[in-house]
XYZ file of C-alpha atoms in Angstrom:
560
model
C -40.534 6.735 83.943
C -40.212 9.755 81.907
C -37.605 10.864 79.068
C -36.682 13.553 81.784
C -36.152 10.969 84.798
C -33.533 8.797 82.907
C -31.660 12.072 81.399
C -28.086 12.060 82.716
C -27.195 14.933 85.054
C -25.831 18.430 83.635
C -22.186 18.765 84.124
C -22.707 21.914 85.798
C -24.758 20.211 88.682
C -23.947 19.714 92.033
C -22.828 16.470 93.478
C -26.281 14.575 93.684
C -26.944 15.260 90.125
C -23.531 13.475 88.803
C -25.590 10.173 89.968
C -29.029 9.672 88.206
C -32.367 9.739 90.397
C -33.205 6.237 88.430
C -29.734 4.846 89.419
C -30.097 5.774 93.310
C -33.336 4.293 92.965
C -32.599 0.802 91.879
C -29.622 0.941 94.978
C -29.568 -1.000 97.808
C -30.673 0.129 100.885
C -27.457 0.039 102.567
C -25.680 1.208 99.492
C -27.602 4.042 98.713
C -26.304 4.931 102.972
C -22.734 4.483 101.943
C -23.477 7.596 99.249
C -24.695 9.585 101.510
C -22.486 8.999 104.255
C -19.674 9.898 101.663
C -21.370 13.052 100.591
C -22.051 13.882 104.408
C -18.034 13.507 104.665
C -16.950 15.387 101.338
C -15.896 18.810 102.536
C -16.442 19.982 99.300
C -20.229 18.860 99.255
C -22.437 21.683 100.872
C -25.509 20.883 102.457
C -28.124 22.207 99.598
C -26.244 18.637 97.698
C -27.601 16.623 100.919
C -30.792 18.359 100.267
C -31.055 17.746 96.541
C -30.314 13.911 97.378
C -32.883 14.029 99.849
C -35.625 14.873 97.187
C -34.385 11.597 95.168
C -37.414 9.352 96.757
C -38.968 9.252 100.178
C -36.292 6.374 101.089
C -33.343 8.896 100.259
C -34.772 11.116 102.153
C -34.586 8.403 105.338
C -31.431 7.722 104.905
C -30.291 11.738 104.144
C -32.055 13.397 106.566
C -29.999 12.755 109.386
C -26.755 13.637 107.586
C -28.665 16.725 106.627
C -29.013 17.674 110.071
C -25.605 17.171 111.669
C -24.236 18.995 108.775
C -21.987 22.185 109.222
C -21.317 21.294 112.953
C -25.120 20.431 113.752
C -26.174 23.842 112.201
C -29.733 22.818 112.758
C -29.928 22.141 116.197
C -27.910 25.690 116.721
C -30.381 27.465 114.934
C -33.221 25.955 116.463
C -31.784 26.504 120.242
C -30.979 30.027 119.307
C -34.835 30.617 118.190
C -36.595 28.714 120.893
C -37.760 26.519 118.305
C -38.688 23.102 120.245
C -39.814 21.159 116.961
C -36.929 21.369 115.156
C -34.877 20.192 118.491
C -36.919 17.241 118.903
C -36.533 16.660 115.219
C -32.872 16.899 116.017
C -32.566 14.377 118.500
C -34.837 11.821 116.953
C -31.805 11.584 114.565
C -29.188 12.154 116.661
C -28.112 15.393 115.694
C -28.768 17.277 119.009
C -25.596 17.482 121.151
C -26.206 19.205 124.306
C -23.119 19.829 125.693
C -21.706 21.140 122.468
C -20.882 25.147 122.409
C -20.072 27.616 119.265
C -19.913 31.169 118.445
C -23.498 32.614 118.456
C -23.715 35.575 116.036
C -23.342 38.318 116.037
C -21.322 38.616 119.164
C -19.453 35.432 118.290
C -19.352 34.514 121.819
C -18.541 30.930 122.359
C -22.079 29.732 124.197
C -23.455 26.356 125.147
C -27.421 25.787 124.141
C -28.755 26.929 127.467
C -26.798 30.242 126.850
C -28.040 30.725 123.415
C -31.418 29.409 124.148
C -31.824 33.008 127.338
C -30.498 35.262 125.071
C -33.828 34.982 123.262
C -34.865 36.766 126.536
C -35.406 40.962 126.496
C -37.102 42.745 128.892
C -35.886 46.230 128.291
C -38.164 49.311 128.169
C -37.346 49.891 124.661
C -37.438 46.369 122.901
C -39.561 46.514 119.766
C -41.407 43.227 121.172
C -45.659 43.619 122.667
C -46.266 41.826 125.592
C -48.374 39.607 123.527
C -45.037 38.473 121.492
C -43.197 38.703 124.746
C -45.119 35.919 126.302
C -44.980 33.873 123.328
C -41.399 33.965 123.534
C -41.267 33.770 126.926
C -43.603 29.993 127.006
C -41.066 29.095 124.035
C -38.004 29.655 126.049
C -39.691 27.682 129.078
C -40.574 24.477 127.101
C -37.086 24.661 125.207
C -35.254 25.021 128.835
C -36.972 22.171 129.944
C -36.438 19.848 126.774
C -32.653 20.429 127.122
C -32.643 19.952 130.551
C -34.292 16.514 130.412
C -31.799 15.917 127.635
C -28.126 16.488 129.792
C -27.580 20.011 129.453
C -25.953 22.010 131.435
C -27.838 25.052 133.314
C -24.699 26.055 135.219
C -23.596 29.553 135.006
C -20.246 30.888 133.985
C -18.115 33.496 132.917
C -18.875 33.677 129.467
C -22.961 33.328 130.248
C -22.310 35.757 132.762
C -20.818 38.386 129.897
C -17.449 38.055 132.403
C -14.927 36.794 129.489
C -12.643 39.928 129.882
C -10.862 38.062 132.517
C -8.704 36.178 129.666
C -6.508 34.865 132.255
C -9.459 32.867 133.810
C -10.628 30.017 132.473
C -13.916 30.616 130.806
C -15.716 27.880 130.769
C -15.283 27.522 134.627
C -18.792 26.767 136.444
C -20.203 29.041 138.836
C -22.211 26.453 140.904
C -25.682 28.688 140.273
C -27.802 29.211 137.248
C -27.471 32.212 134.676
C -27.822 35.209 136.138
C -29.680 37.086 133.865
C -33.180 35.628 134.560
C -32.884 37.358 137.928
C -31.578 40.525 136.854
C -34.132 40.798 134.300
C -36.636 40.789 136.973
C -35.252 44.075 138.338
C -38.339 45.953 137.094
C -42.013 44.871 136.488
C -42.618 42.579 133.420
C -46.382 42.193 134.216
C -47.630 38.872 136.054
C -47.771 36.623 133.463
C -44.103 37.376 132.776
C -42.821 37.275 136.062
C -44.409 33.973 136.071
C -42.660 32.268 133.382
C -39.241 34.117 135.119
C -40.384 32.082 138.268
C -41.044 28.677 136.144
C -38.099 28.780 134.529
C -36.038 29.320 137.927
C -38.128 26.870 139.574
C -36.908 24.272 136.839
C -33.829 25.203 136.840
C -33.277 24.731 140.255
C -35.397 21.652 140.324
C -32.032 19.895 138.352
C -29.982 20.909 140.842
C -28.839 24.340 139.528
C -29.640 26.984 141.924
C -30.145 30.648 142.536
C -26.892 32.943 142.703
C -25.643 33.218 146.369
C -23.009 36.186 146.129
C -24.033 39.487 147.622
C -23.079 41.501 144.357
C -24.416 38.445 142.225
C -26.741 40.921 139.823
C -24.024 43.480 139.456
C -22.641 44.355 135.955
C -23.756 43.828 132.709
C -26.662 41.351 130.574
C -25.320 39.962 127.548
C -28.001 40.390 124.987
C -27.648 39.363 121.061
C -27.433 43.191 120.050
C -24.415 45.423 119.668
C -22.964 46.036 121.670
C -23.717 42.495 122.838
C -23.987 43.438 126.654
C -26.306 46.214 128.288
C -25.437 47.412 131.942
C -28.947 46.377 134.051
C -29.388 49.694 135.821
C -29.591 51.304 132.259
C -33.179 49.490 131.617
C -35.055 51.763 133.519
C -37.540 54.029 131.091
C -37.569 57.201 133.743
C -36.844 61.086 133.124
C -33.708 62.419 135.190
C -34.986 65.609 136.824
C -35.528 66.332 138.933
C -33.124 64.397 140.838
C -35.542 62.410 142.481
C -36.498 59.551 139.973
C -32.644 59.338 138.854
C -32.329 58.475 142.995
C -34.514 55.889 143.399
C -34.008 54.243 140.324
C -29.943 53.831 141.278
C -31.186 52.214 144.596
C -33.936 50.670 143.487
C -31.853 48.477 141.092
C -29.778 45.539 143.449
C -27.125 43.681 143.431
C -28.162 41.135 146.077
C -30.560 37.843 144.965
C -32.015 38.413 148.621
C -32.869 42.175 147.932
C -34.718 41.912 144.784
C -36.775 38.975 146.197
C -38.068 41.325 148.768
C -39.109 43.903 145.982
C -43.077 43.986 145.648
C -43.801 42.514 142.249
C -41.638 39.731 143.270
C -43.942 36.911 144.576
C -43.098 35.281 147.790
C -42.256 31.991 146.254
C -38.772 33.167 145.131
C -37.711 34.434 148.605
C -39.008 31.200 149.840
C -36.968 29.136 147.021
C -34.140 31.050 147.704
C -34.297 30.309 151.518
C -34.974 26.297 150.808
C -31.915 26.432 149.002
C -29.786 27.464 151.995
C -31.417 24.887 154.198
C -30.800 21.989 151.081
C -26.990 22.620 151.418
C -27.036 22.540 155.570
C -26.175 26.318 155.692
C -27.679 28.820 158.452
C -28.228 31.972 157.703
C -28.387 32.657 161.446
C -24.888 30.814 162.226
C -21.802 33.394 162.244
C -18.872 31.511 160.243
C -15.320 32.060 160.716
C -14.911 30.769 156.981
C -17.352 29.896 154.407
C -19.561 27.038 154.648
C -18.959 24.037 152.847
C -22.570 24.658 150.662
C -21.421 27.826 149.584
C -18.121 27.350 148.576
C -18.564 27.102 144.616
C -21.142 29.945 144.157
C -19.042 31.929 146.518
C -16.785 32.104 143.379
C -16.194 35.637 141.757
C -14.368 36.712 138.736
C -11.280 35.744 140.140
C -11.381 32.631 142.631
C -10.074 33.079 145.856
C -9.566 36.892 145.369
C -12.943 37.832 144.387
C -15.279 35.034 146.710
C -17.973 36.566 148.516
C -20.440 34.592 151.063
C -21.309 37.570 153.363
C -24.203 38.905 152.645
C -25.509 42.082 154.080
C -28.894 44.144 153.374
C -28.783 47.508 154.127
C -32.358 48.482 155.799
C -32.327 51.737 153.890
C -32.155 50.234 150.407
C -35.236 47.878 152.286
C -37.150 51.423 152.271
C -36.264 53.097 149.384
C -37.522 49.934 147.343
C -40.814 49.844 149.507
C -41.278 53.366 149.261
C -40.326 53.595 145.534
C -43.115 50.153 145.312
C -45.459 52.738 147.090
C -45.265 55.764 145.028
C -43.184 55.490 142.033
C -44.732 53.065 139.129
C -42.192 55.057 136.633
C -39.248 53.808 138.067
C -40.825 50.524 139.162
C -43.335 49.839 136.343
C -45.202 48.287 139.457
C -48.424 49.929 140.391
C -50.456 48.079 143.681
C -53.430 46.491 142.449
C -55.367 48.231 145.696
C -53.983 50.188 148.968
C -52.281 47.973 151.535
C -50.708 45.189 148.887
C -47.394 46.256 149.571
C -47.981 46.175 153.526
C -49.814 42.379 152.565
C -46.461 41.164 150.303
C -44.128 42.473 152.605
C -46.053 40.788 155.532
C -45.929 37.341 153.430
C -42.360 37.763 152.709
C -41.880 38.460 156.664
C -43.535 35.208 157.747
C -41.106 33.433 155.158
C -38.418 34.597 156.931
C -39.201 34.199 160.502
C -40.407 30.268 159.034
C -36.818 29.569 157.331
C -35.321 31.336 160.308
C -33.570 33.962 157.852
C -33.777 36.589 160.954
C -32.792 36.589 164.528
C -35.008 38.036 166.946
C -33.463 41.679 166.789
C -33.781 41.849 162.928
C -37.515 40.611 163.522
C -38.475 43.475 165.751
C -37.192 45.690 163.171
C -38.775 44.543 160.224
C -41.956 44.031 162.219
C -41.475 47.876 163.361
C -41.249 48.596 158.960
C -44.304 46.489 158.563
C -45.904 48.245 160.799
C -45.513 51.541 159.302
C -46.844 50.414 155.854
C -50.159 49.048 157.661
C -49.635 52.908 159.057
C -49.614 54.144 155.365
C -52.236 51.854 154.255
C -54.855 53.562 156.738
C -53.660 57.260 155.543
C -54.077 56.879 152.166
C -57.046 54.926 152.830
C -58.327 57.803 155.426
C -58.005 60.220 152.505
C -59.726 57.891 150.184
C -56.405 58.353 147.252
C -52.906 58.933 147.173
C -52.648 62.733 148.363
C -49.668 64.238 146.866
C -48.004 65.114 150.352
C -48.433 60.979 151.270
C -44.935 60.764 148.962
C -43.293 62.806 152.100
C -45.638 61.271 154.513
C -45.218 58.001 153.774
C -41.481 58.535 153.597
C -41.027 60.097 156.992
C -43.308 56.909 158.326
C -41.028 54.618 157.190
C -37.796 55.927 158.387
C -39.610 56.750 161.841
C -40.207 53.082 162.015
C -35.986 52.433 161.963
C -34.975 55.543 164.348
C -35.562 53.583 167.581
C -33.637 50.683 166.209
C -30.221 52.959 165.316
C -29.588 52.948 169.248
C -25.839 52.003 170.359
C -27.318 49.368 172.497
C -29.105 47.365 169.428
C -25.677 47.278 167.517
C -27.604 47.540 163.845
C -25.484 49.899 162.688
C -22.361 49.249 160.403
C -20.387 50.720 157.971
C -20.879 48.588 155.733
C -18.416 49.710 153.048
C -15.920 49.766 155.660
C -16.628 47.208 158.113
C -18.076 44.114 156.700
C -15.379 41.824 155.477
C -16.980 39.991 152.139
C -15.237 36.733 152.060
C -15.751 36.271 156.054
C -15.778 35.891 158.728
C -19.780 36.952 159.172
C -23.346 35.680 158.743
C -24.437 34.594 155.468
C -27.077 37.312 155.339
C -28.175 39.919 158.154
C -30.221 43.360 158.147
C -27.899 46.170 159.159
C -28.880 49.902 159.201
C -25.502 51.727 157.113
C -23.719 54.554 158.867
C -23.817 56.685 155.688
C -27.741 56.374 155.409
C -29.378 59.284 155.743
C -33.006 59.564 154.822
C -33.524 62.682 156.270
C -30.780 64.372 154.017
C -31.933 62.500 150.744
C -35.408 64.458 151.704
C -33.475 67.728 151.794
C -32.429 67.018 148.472
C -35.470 65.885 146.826
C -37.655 68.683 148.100
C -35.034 71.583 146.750
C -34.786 69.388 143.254
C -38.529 69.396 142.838
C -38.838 72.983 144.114
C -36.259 73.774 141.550
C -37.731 71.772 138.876
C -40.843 74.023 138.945
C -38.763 77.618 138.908
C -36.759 76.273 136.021
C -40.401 75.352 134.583
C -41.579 78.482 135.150
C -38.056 80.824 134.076
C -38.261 78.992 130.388
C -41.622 77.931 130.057
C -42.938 73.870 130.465
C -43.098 73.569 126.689
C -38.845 74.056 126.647
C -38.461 72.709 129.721
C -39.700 68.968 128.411
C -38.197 69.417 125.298
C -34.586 69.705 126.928
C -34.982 67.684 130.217
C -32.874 65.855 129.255
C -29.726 68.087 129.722
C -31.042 69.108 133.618
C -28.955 66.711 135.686
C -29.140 63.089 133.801
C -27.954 61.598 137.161
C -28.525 62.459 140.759
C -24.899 62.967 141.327
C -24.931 66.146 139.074
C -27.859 67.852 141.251
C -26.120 67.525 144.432
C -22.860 68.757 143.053
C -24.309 71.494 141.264
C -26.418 73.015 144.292
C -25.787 70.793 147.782
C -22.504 70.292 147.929
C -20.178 73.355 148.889
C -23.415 75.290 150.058
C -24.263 72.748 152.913
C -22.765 71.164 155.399
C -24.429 68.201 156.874
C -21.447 67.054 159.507
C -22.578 69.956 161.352
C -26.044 68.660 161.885
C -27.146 66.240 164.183
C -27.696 62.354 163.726
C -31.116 62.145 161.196
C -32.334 59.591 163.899
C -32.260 61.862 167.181
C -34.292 64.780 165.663
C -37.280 64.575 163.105
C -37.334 65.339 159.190
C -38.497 69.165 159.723
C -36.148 69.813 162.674
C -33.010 68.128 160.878
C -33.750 70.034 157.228
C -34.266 73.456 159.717
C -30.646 72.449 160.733
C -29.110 71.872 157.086
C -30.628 75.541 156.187
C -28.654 76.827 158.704
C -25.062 75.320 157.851
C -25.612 77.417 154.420
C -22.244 79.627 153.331
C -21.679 81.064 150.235
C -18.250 79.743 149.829
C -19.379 76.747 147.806
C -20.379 79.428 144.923
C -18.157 78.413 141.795
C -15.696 80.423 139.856
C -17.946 80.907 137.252
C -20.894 81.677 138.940
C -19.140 84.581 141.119
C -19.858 87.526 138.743
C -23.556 86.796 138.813
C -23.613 86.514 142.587
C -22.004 89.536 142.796
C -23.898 91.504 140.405
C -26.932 90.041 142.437
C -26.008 90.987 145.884
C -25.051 94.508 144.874
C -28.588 94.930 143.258
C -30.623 93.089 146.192
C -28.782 95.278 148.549
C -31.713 97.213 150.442
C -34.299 94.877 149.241
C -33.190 91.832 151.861
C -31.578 91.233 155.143
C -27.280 91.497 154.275
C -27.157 87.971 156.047
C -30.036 86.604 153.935
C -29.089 88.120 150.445
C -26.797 85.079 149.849
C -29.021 82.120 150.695
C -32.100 83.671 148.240
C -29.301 84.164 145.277
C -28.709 80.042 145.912
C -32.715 79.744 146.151
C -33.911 81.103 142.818
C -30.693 79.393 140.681
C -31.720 77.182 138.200
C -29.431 75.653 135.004
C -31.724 77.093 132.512
């Protein structure tokens, strides 16, 4: 041995050099375990000093390595969870330094997770992440493996309020269990991913399920927010969608198109059938009948029933309206923007939907009323399928046709005598008593009045194009009604009135929008819009009809 290997340690060292490498070597075994053991428990030995011991001699190593890892509260293991990184877990465990039902703050957010929480987070499907898909699905496959690992291992896959980014409710217990898995591998499948991705989504539900952790059951389940490792730590879902606001149009279907029910996105198009069919096994594993009205809730329901607040906020009614059912079929038809969705040929959303259909009647989701009715929907997208295929593409009046198709298919169904309609705002009471889940057509859907709407925002769109030119126009869109809300407030409401028209279902789309026309005053013009109508009216006066002068001021507004 060298001059070098037999010099004593610098005073200025850390702990492992105060002992020679020549003295630890000649050690026994089990004394050279008692020093590191000691070290392990020194609070004032860090863990680069475990390290440095551990270069001593391959033995040292042995016998350092797994103080090394449970050092600084299993530090290790944390970091490895939080990357996905499987063979560093395994690693872990092999020395007993994996605790799976441990928790601690994961940074940045300093939220107080367990490893299945920290392990999703590595999960980010928004529009804007700086990830390729080819990185996504690596991370994605990581995440699966990982999940399963810790599963095998004890952990726990149970949601609650922290993993469900609910911890402002500081007079709630936190760590209480929600009875279903994480939410946010659901509500990240809100929008198209690609195949592959929605795959590994579908895997790692599957799994999770598979030990006895299943899907979310409340109505509102996917409402709120996704905690994500970024600040500000939690993103509200409905803010993932990539889409321009005006016109109006896109900003409306993505706010429907976005759900809060488990039931609703599984009917979506780029969902495959197998989660609507999980979803439904589920219900049948814990003896519950989605067919069976309850005067309270049923005994399998009564821990994912759980809200923010138990036994104030339980929910177990479930209710789908039918026309957020066709706004996310038509939006699956004819809007890949919003969806990021695009059918693969004509007729696969009429083959999904039929799939899905069959599920349901099999699992016995639907009574024979709701069948009829969803059979009617079905067959208006078969209807659809042979138009566009007639005219050999996707005309640009099919968006319109296929629209009107689809609510045709419901009119005959909003009868007195078929009792589908509800209020459902107003009428169905959440936390029973009810049906688990039933189709209902809502008393404040009107299709034919969200057409008015979105013809007189597109018609807009293109005078505003043409007052300030297209090159302005998509440089500032932007600041032309961000939400839907703002069109309708800025030139419906006030200028309409559509109590005064009749019921959308007893008169067709052309008929009921001749109607709305008609209802037009000029007493919704605002304060500081008077001058100009005045100033307009006195100029137009000879050119128009006196009756008529109002209505074209209103018809050639724009914001620009």
């Amino acid at each position: 041995m060298s001059s070098q290997d037999n010099s004593p340690a610098s005073a200025s060292g850390s702990g492992s050099e105060l002992i020679p490498a020549n003295t630890l070597l000649d050690l026994p075994e089990e004394l050279q375990a008692l020093i590191a053991e000691a070290f392990s428990d020194d609070p004032d030995v860090n863990v680069n000093a475990l390290c440095k011991l551990m270069l001593v001699c391959s033995q040292m190593c042995r016998i350092v390595r797994p103080y090394v890892l449970r050092a600084s509260n299993f530090r290790t293991f944390r970091r490895a969870v939080e990357s996905a990184y499987l063979p560093i877990m395994r690693l872990c465990d092999e020395h007993r330094a994996a605790p799976v039902e441990m928790s601690w703050p994961v940074r940045p957010s300093w939220r107080e997770y367990r490893p299945i929480d920290a392990l999703l987070l590595n999960l980010d499907e928004q529009h804007n992440s700086p990830r390729n898909e080819q990185m996504q699905q690596v991370i994605r496959a990581g995440v699966y493996v990982a999940l399963q690992w810790l599963l095998e291992k004890g952990a726990s896959g149970e949601a609650n309020l922290v993993s469900e980014s609910l911890n402002g409710f500081r007079y709630q217990r936190l760590d209480m269990g929600l009875g279903h898995m994480p939410t946010r591998l659901l509500k990240q499948l809100q929008l198209d991913i690609g195949r592959p991705g929605i795959d590994m989504y579908l895997k790692m539900i599957e799994l999770l399920s598979s030990y006895g952790f299943p899907n979310p059951t409340r109505p509102n389940a996917l409402d709120g927010v996704l905690a994500t490792d970024k600040a500000p730590f939690y993103h509200p879902v409905w803010n993932w969608a990539d889409t321009e606001p005006y016109p109006f149009v896109e900003g409306a279907i993505t706010e429907t198109y976005f759900t809060e029910s488990p039931l609703d996105l599984a009917l979506k198009s780029h969902i495959p059938p197998r989660l609507l069919e999980l979803m439904l096994q589920e219900y049948v594993s814990r003896d519950v009948s989605l067919l069976t009205f309850y005067n309270e809730c049923p005994e399998g329901l009564k821990k994912t029933c759980k809200g923010k607040r138990p036994r104030v906020d339980d929910e177990w009614v479930g209710v789908s309206s039918i026309g957020t059912l066709i706004g996310t079929l038509h939006a699956d038809l004819h809007s890949p923007s919003v969806t990021r969705w695009r059918a693969s040929y004509h007729g696969e959303v009429a083959d999904i939907f039929r799939q899905k259909l069959d599920i349901m009647i099999e699992y016995e989701m639907i009574d024979v009323l709701e069948q009829a009715l969803l059979k009617s929907i079905l067959a208006a997208l078969d209807t659809i399928t042979a138009q566009i295929t007639a005219d050999g593409s996707v005309v640009p009046m099919q968006f319109m046709r296929s629209w009107v198709t689809l609510c045709n298919a419901v009119r005959p169904y909003c009868a007195g005598e078929y009792e589908l309609m509800h209020d459902i705002s107003r009428t169905i009471c959440r936390n029973g008593p009810g049906r688990v889940h039933e189709f209902v057509i809502d008393t404040e859907w009107n299709p034919w009045y969200r057409w008015f709407v979105w013809f007189d925002a597109c018609r807009r769109r293109d005078l505003t194009i043409w007052n300030i030119s297209g090159a302005k126009f998509h440089a500032n869109r932007r600041h032309f009604w961000q939400k839907h809300h703002g069109y309708e407030i800025e030139f419906i409401l006030g200028y309409f009135d559509r109590d005064q028209v009749q019921p959308w279902y007893e008169v067709d789309v052309l008929e009921w929008c001749q109607q709305m026309m008609a209802t037009f005053t000029d007493d919704g013009v605002p304060d500081n819009l008077k001058d100009d109508f005045d100033t307009w009216c006195v100029f137009m006066e000879g050119e128009l009809d006196e009756e008529r002068i109002p209505f074209e001021w209103w018809s050639q507004l724009t914001k620009a």
